CSV table of C-alpha atoms in Angstrom, one decimal:
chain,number,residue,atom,x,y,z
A,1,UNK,CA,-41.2,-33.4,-44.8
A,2,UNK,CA,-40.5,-36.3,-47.1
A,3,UNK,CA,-37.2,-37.2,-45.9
A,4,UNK,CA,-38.9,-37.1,-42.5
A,5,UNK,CA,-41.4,-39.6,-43.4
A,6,UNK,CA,-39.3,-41.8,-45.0
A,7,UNK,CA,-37.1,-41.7,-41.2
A,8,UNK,CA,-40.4,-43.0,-39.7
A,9,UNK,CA,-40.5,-45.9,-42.5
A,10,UNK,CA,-36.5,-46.7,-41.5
A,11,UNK,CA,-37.5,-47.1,-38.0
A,12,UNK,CA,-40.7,-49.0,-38.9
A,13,UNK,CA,-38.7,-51.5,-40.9
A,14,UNK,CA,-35.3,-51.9,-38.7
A,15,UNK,CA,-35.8,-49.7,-35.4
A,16,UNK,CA,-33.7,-47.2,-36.6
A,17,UNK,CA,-34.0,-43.5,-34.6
A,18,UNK,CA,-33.0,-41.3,-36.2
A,19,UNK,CA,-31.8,-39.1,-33.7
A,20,UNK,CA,-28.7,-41.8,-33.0
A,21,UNK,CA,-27.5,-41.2,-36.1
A,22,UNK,CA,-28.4,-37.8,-37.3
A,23,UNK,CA,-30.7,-36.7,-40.2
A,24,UNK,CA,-27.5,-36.1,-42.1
A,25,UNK,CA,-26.7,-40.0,-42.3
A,26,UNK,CA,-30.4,-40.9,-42.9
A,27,UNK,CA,-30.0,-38.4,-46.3
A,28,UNK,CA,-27.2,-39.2,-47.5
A,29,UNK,CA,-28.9,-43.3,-47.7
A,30,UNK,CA,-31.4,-41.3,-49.4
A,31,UNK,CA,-29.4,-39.5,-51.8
A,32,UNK,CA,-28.0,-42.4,-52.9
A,33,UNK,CA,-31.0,-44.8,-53.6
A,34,UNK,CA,-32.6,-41.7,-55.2
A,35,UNK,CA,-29.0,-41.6,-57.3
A,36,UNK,CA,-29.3,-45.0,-58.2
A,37,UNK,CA,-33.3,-45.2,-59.1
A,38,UNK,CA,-32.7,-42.3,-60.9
A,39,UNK,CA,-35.3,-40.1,-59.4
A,40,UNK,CA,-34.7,-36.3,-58.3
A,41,UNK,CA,-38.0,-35.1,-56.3
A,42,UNK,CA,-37.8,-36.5,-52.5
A,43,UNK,CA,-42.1,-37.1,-52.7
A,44,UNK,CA,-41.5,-39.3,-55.6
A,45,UNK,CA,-38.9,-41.5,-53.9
A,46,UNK,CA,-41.2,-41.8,-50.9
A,47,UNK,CA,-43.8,-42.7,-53.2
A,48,UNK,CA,-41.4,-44.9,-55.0
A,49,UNK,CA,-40.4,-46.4,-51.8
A,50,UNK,CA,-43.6,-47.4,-50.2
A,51,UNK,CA,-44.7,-49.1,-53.9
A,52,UNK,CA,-42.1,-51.2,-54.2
A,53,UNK,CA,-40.6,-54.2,-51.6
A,54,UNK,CA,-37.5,-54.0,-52.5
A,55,UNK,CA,-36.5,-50.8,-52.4
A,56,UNK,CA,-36.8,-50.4,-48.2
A,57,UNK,CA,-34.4,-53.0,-48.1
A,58,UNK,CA,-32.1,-51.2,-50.2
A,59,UNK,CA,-32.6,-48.4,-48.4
A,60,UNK,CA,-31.5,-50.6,-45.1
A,61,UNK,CA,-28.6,-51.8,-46.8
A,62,UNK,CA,-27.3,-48.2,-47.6
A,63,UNK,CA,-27.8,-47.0,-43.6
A,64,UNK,CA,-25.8,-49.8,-42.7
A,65,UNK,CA,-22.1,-49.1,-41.8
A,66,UNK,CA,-20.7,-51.8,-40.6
A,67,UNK,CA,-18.0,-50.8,-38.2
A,68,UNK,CA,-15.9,-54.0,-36.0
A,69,UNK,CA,-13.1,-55.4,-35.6
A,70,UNK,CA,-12.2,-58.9,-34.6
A,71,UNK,CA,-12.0,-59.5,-30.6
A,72,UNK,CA,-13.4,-56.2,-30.1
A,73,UNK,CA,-13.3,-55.8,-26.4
A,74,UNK,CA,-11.8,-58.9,-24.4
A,75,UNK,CA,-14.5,-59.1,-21.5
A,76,UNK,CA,-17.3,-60.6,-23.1
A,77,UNK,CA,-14.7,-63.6,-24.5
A,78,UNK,CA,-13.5,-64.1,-21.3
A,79,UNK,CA,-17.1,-64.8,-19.8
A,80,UNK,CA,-17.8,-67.1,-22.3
A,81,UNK,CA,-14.8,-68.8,-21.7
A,82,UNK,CA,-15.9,-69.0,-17.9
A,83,UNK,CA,-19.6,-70.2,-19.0
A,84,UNK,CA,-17.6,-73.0,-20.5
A,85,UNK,CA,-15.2,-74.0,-18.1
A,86,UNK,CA,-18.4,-74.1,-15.4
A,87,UNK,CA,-20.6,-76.1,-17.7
A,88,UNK,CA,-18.2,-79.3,-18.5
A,89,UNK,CA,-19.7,-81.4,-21.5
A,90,UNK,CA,-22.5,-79.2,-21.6
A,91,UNK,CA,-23.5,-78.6,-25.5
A,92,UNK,CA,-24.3,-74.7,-25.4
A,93,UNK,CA,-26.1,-72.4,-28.2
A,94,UNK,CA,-24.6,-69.3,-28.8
A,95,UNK,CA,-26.3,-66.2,-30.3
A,96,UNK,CA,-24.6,-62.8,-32.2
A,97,UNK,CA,-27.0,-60.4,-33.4
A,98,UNK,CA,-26.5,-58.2,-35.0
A,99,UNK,CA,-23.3,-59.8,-36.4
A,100,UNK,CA,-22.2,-57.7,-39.0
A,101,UNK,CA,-19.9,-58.6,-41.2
A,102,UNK,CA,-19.0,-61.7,-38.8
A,103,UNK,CA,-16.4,-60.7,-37.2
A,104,UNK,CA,-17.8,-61.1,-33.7
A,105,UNK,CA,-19.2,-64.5,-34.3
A,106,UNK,CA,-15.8,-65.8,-36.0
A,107,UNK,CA,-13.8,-64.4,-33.2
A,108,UNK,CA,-15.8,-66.6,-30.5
A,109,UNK,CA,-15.1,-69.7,-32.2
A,110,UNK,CA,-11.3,-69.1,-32.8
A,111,UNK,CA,-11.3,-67.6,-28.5
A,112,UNK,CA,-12.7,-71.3,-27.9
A,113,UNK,CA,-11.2,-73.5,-30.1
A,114,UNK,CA,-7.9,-71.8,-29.0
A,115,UNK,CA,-8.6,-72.6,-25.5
A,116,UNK,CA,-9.4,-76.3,-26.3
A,117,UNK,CA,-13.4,-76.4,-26.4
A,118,UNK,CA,-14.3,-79.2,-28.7
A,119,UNK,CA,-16.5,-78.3,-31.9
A,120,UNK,CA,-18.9,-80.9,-30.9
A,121,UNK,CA,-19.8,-78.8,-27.5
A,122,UNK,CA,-20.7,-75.4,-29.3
A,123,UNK,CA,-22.7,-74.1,-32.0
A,124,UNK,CA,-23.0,-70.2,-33.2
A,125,UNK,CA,-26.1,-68.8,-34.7
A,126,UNK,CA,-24.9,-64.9,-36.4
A,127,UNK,CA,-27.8,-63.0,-37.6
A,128,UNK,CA,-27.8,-59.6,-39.7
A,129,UNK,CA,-30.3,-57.5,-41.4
A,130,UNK,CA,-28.4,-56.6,-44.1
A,131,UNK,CA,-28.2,-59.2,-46.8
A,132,UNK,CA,-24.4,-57.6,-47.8
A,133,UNK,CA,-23.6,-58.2,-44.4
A,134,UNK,CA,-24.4,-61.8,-44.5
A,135,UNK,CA,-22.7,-62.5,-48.0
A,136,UNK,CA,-19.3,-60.9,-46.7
A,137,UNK,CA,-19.8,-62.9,-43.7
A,138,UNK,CA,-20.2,-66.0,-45.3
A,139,UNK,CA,-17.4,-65.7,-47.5
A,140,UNK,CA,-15.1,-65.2,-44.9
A,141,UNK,CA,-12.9,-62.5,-46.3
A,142,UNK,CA,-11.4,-59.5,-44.7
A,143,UNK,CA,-9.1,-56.6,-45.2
A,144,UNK,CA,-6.5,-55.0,-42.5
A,145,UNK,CA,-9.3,-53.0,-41.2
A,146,UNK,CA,-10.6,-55.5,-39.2
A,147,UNK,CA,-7.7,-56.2,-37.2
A,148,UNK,CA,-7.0,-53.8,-34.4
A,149,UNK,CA,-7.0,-56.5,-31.1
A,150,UNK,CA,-2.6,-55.7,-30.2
A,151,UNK,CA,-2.2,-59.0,-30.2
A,152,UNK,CA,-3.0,-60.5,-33.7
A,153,UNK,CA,-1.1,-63.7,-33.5
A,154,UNK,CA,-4.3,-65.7,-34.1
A,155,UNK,CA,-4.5,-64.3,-38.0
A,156,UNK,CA,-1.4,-66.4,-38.3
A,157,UNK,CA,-3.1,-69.7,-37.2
A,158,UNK,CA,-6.6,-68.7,-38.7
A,159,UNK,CA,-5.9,-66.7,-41.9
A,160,UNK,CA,-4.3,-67.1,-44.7
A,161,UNK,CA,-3.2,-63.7,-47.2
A,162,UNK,CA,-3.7,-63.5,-50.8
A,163,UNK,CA,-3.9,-60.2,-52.7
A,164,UNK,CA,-4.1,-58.2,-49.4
A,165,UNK,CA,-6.8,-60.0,-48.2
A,166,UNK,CA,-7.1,-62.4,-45.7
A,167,UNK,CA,-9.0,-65.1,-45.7
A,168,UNK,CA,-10.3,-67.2,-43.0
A,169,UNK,CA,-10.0,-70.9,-42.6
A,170,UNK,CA,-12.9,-73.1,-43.4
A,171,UNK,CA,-13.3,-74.7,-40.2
A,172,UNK,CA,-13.7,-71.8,-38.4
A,173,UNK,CA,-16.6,-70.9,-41.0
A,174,UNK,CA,-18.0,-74.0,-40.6
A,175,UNK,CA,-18.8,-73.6,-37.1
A,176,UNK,CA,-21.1,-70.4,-37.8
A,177,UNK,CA,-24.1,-70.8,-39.5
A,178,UNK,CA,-25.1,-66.8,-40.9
A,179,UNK,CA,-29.4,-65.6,-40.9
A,180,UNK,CA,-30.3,-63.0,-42.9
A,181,UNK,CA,-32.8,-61.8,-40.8
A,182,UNK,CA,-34.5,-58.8,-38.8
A,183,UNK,CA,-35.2,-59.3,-35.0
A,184,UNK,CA,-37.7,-57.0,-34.8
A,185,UNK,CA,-39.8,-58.9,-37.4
A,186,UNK,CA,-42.9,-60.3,-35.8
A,187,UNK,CA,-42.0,-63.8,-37.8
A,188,UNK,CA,-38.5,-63.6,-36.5
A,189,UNK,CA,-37.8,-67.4,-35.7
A,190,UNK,CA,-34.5,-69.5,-36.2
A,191,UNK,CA,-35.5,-72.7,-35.2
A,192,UNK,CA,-33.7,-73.0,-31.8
A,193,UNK,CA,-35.8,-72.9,-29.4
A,194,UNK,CA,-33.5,-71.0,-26.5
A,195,UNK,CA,-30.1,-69.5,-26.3
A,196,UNK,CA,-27.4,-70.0,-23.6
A,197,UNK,CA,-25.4,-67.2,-24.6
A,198,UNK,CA,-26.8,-64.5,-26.3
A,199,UNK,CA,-24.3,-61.2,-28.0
A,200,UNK,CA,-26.3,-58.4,-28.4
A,201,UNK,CA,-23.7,-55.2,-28.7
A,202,UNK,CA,-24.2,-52.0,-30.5
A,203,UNK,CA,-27.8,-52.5,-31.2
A,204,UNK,CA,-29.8,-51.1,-28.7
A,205,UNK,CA,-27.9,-47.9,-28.7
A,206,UNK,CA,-30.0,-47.3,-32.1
A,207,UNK,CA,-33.5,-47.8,-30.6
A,208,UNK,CA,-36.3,-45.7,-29.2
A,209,UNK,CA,-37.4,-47.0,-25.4
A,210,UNK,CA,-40.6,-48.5,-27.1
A,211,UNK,CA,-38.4,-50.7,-29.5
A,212,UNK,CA,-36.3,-51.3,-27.0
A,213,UNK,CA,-38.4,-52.8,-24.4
A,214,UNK,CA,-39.7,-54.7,-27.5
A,215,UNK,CA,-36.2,-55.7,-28.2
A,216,UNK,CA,-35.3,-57.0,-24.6
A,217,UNK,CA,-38.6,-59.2,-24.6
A,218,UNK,CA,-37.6,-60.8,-27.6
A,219,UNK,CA,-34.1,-61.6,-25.7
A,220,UNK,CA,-35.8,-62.6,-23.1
A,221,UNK,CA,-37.8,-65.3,-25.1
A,222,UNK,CA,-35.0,-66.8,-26.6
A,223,UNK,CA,-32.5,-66.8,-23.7
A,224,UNK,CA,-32.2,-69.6,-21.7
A,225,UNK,CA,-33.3,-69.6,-17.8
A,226,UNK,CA,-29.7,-69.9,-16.5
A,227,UNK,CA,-28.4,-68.2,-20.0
A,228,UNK,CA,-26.1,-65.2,-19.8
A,229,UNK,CA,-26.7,-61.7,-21.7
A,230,UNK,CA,-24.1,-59.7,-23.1
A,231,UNK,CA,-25.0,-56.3,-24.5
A,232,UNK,CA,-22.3,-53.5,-25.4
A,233,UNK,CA,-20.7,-50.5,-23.4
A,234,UNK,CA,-22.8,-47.9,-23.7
A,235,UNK,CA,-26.0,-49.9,-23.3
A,236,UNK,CA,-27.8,-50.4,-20.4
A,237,UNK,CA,-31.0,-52.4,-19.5
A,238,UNK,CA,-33.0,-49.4,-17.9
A,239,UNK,CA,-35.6,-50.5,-20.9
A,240,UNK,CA,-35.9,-54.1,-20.1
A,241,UNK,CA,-38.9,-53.8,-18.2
A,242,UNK,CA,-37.4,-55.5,-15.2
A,243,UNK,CA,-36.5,-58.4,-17.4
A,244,UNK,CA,-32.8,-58.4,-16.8
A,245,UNK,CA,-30.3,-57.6,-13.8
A,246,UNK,CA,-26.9,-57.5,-13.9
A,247,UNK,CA,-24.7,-60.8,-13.5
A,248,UNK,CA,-21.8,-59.9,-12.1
A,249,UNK,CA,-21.4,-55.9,-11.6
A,250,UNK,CA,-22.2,-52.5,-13.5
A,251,UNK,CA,-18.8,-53.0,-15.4
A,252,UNK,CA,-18.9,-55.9,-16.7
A,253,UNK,CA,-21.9,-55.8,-19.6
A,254,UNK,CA,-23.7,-59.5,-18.5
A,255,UNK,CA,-27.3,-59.8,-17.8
A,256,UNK,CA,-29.2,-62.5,-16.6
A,257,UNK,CA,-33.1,-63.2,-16.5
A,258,UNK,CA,-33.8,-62.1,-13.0
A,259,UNK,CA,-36.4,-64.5,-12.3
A,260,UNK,CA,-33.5,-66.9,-12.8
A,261,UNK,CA,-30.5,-65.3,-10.6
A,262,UNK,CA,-30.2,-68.4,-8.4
A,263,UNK,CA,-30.6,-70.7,-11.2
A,264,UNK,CA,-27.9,-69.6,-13.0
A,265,UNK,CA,-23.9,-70.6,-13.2
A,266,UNK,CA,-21.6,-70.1,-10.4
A,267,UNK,CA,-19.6,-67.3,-12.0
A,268,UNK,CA,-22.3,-65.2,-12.3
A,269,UNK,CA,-22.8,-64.5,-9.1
A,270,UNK,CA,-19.0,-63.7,-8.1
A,271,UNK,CA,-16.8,-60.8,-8.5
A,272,UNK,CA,-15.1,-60.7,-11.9
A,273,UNK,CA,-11.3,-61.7,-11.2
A,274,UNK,CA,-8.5,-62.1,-13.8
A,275,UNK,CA,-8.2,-65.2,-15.6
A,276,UNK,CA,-5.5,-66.5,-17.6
A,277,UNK,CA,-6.9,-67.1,-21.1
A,278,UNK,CA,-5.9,-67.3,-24.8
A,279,UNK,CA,-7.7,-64.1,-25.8
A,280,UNK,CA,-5.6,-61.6,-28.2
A,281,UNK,CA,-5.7,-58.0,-25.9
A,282,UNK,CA,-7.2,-55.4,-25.5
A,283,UNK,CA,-6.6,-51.8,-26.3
A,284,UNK,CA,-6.2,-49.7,-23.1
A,285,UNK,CA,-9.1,-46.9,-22.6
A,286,UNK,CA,-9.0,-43.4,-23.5
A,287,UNK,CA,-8.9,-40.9,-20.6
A,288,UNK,CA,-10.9,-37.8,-21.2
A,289,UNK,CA,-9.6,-33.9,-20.3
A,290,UNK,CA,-11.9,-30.9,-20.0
A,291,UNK,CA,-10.9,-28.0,-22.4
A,292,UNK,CA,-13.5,-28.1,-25.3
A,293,UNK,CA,-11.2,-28.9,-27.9
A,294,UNK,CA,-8.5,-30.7,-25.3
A,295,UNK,CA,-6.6,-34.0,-26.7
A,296,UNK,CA,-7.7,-36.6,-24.5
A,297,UNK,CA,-5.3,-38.9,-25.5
A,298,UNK,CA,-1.6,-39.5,-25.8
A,299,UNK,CA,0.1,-41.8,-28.1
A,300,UNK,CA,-3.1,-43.0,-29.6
A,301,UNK,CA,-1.6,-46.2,-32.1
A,302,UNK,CA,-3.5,-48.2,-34.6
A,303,UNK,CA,-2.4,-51.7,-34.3
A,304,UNK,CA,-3.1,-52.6,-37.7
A,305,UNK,CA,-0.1,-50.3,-39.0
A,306,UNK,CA,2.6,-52.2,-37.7
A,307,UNK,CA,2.5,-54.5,-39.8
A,308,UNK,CA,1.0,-52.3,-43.2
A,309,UNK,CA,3.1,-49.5,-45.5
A,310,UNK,CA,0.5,-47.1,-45.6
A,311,UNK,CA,1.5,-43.3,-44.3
A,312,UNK,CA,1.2,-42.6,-40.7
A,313,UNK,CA,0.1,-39.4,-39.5
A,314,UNK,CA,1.6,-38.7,-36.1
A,315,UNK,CA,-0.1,-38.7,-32.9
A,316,UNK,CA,1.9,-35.1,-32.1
A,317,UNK,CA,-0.4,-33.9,-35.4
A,318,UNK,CA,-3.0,-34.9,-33.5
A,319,UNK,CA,-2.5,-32.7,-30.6
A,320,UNK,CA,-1.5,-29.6,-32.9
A,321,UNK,CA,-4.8,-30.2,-34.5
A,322,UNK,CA,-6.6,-29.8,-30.4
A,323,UNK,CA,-3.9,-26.9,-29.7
A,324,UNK,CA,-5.1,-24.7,-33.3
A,325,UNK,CA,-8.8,-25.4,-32.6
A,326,UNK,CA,-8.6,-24.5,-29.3
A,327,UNK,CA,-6.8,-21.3,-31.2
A,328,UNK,CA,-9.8,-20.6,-33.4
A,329,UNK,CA,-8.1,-22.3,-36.8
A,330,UNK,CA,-10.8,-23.9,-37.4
A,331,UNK,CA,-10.0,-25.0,-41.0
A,332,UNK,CA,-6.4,-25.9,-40.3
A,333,UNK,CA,-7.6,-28.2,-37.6
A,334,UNK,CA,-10.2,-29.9,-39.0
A,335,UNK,CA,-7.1,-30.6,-42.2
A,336,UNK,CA,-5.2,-32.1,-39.9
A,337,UNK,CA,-8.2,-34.2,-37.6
A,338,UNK,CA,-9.3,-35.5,-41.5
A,339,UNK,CA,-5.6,-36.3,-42.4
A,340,UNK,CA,-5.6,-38.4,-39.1
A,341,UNK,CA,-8.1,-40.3,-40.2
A,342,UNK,CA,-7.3,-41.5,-42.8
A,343,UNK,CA,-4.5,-43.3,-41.2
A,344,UNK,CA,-6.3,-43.9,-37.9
A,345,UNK,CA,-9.5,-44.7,-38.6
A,346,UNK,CA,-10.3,-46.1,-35.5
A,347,UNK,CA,-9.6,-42.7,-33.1
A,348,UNK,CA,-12.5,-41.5,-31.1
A,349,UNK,CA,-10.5,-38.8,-30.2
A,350,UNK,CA,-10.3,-37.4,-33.9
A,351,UNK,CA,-13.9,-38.2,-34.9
A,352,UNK,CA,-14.6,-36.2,-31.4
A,353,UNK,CA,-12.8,-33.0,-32.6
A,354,UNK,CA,-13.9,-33.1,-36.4
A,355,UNK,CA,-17.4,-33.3,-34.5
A,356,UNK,CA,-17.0,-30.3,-32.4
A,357,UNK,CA,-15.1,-28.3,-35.5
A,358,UNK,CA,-18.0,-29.3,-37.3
A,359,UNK,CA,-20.8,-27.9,-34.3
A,360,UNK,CA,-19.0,-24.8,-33.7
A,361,UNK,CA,-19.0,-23.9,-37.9
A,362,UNK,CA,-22.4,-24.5,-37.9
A,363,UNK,CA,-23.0,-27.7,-39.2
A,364,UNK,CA,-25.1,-29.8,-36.5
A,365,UNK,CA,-25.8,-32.4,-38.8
A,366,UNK,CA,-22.5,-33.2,-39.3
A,367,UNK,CA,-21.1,-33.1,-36.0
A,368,UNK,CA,-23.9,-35.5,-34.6
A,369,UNK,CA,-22.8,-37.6,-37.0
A,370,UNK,CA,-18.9,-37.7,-36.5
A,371,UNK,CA,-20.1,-37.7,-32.6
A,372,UNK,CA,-22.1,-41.0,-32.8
A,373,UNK,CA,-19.0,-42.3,-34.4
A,374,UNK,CA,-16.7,-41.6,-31.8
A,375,UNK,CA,-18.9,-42.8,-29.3
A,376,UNK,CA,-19.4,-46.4,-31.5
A,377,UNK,CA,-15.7,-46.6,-31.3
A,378,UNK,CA,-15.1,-45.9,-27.8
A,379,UNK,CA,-18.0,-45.7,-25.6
A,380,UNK,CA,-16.5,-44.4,-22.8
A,381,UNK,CA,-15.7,-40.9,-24.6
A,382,UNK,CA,-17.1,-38.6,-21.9
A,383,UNK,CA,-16.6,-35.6,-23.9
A,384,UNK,CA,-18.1,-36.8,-26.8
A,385,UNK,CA,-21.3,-37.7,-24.7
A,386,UNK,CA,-21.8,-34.3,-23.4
A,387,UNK,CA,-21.3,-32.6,-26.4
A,388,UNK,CA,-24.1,-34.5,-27.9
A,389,UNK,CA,-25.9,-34.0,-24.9
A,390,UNK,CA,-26.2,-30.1,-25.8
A,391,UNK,CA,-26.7,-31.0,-29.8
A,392,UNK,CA,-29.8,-32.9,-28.3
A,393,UNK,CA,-30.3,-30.2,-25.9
A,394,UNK,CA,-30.5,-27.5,-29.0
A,395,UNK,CA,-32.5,-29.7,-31.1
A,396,UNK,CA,-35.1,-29.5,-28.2
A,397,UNK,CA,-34.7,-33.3,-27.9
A,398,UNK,CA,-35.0,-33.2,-24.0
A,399,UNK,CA,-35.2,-36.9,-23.3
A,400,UNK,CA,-32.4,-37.3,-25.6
A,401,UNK,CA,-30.0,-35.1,-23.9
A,402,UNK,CA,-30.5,-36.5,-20.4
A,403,UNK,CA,-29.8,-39.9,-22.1
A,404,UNK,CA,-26.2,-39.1,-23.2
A,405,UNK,CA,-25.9,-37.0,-20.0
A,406,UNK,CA,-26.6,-40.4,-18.1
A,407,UNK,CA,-24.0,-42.2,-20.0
A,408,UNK,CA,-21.5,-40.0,-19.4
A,409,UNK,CA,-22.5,-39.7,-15.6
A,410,UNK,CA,-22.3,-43.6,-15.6
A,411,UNK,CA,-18.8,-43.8,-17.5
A,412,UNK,CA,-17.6,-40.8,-15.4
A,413,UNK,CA,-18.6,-43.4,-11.9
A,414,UNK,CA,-17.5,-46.4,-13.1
A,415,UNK,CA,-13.8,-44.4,-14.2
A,416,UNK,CA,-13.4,-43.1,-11.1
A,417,UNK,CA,-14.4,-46.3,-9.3
């Protein structure tokens, strides 16, 4: 019942529900602040917890994973790109929240200054919750991980390596100013008044419809009348209240006020067409199959490999580890999905099949959690959707289920549009 409570203080502090991560995540934050206070009894960490300030933020600090990649997706650069070319000489305020680690922020200013927007006609505000977050931000630092895009030619213009790290260049850090911060706060305030382009990926898909609607309003607030909205696959602005419409269409992830539609620029009322631009690409999407433990994808490549020593496992492994589970070899599959990993830790597909091995040996906990993953990394895993549908379903989460039944229904149209 503790650990319960203490789920109800999470989403209280940061608008974390716990049912889009799982319980099991939630405990294992616990487990480790009760490791490092050194207290063994769940009632006297909740007690411990709700006596002293500090300690919820710890606790925040140990649920956050941060998991990007610089130029994670290219749409959402390449609209920026046309809200700049539309808006000549226009100074415009850009927004990333939450930011992470930074990567998102750092990777708009490289996508503009690489297409020739002057420094003097942009300025990027990155906020975070977590304080270790911010610092790694800040400092500007990053390791292999965070470079997946298949074109990385902008770490040789940007980066320089020392030690296998990479750092970035100072003034591309200069052009990002990094909040500590948490939106939800009722003092939330950075000191600009509104926002022309706000980022707002991967959040929402953590939130109850109650903080949610909060969330939006806030957004709302700080957006711009003629400002542009960008929030992440698999969210959608069902919750907004009637705030927000779509810009351009259902596939493209851009909202604008909707009292403002005619107000706003011209691109946002045409159909998206191809531009040529300096943004590194894109990874193509995975296509799902229906046999519960079917590989959905073929040849699936981390980028960041090419260029590293470490040992590959081979996609073919992969696809023994689908055929053997689909056998009922449990335990040799799920060897060979965690061996993938390791080396690919950026496959949906393999966090999708340790989540299913996980589910069918009993362990719901688990495979909610290696689920969510898979659905943070690609959000247009159908399978790994439904399948947490009927986790949902079992838990007697009814709203729940028909959520990630919706989102699969809504990846399954726009696929097959």
């Amino acid at each position: 019942m503790s650990r319960l409570i203490i789920a109800e203080r999470l989403k209280d502090a940061m608008g974390l529900h716990a049912p889009t991560v799982g319980m099991m995540t939630i405990s294992s934050a616990i487990d480790s602040r009760m490791r490092a206070c050194t207290i063994e009894n769940d009632a006297h960490y909740l007690a411990h917890l709700m006596s002293t300030p500090n300690e919820m933020k710890e606790l925040i600090e140990e649920v956050l994973i941060p998991e990007t990649w610089f130029f994670r997706e290219n749409q959402p650069y390449e609209y920026v790109l046309k809200y700049f070319k539309e808006a000549p000489n226009k100074k415009i305020n850009i927004l990333s929240i939450p930011c992470s680690t930074g990567e998102e922020p750092y990777s708009i200013a490289m996508m503009l200054m690489d297409n020739h927007i002057s420094v003097d006609l942009f300025n990027i505000d990155a906020v975070d919750i977590g304080e270790k977050n911010i610092a790694k931000a800040k400092k500007g630092q990053y390791r292999k991980n965070s470079f997946r895009a298949e074109d990385l030619s902008f770490m040789d213009k940007y980066f320089h390596e020392e030690n296998n790290l990479f750092n970035l260049a100072g003034f591309v850090k200069n052009k990002v100013t990094f909040h500590c911060n948490n939106v939800l706060s009722e003092s939330f305030d950075l000191g600009v008044s509104h926002y022309d382009i706000i980022f707002c990926r991967n959040l929402l898909i953590y939130f109850d419809t109650d903080t949610q609607l909060k969330m939006f309003s806030t957004l709302d607030r700080m957006l711009k009348p003629e400002g542009i909205l960008i929030i992440g696959h698999a969210e959608t602005i069902q919750n907004s209240n009637g705030l927000f419409v779509p810009a351009i269409n259902s596939k493209s992830y851009v909202y604008v006020k909707k009292d403002n539609l005619d107000k706003s620029l011209p691109h946002i009322q045409k159909t998206r067409r191809t531009m040529s631009t300096n943004i590194p690409n894109k990874k193509s999407k995975e296509q799902p199959r229906a046999k519960p433990f079917s590989s959905s994808i073929k040849n699936e490549i981390n980028p960041q490999n090419k260029s590293s020593n470490t040992k590959r496992v081979s996609n073919e492994n992969l696809d023994l580890a689908f055929k053997l589970a689909d056998e009922g070899k449990l335990d040799d599959a799920l060897n060979i999905c965690n061996e993938f990993i390791d080396s690919h830790v950026e496959s949906s597909k393999a966090y999708y099949l340790s989540g299913v091995i996980h589910d069918t040996k009993g362990d719901q906990d688990k495979a909610n959690r290696l689920l969510h993953k898979a659905i943070y990394l690609d959000p247009n895993n159908v399978e790994a959707l439904v399948h947490l549908s009927l986790l949902a379903e079992q838990r007697g989460e009814i709203n729940e289920a028909n959520r990630y039944k919706e989102r699969a229904q809504r990846v399954q149209k726009r696929q097959s549009a």
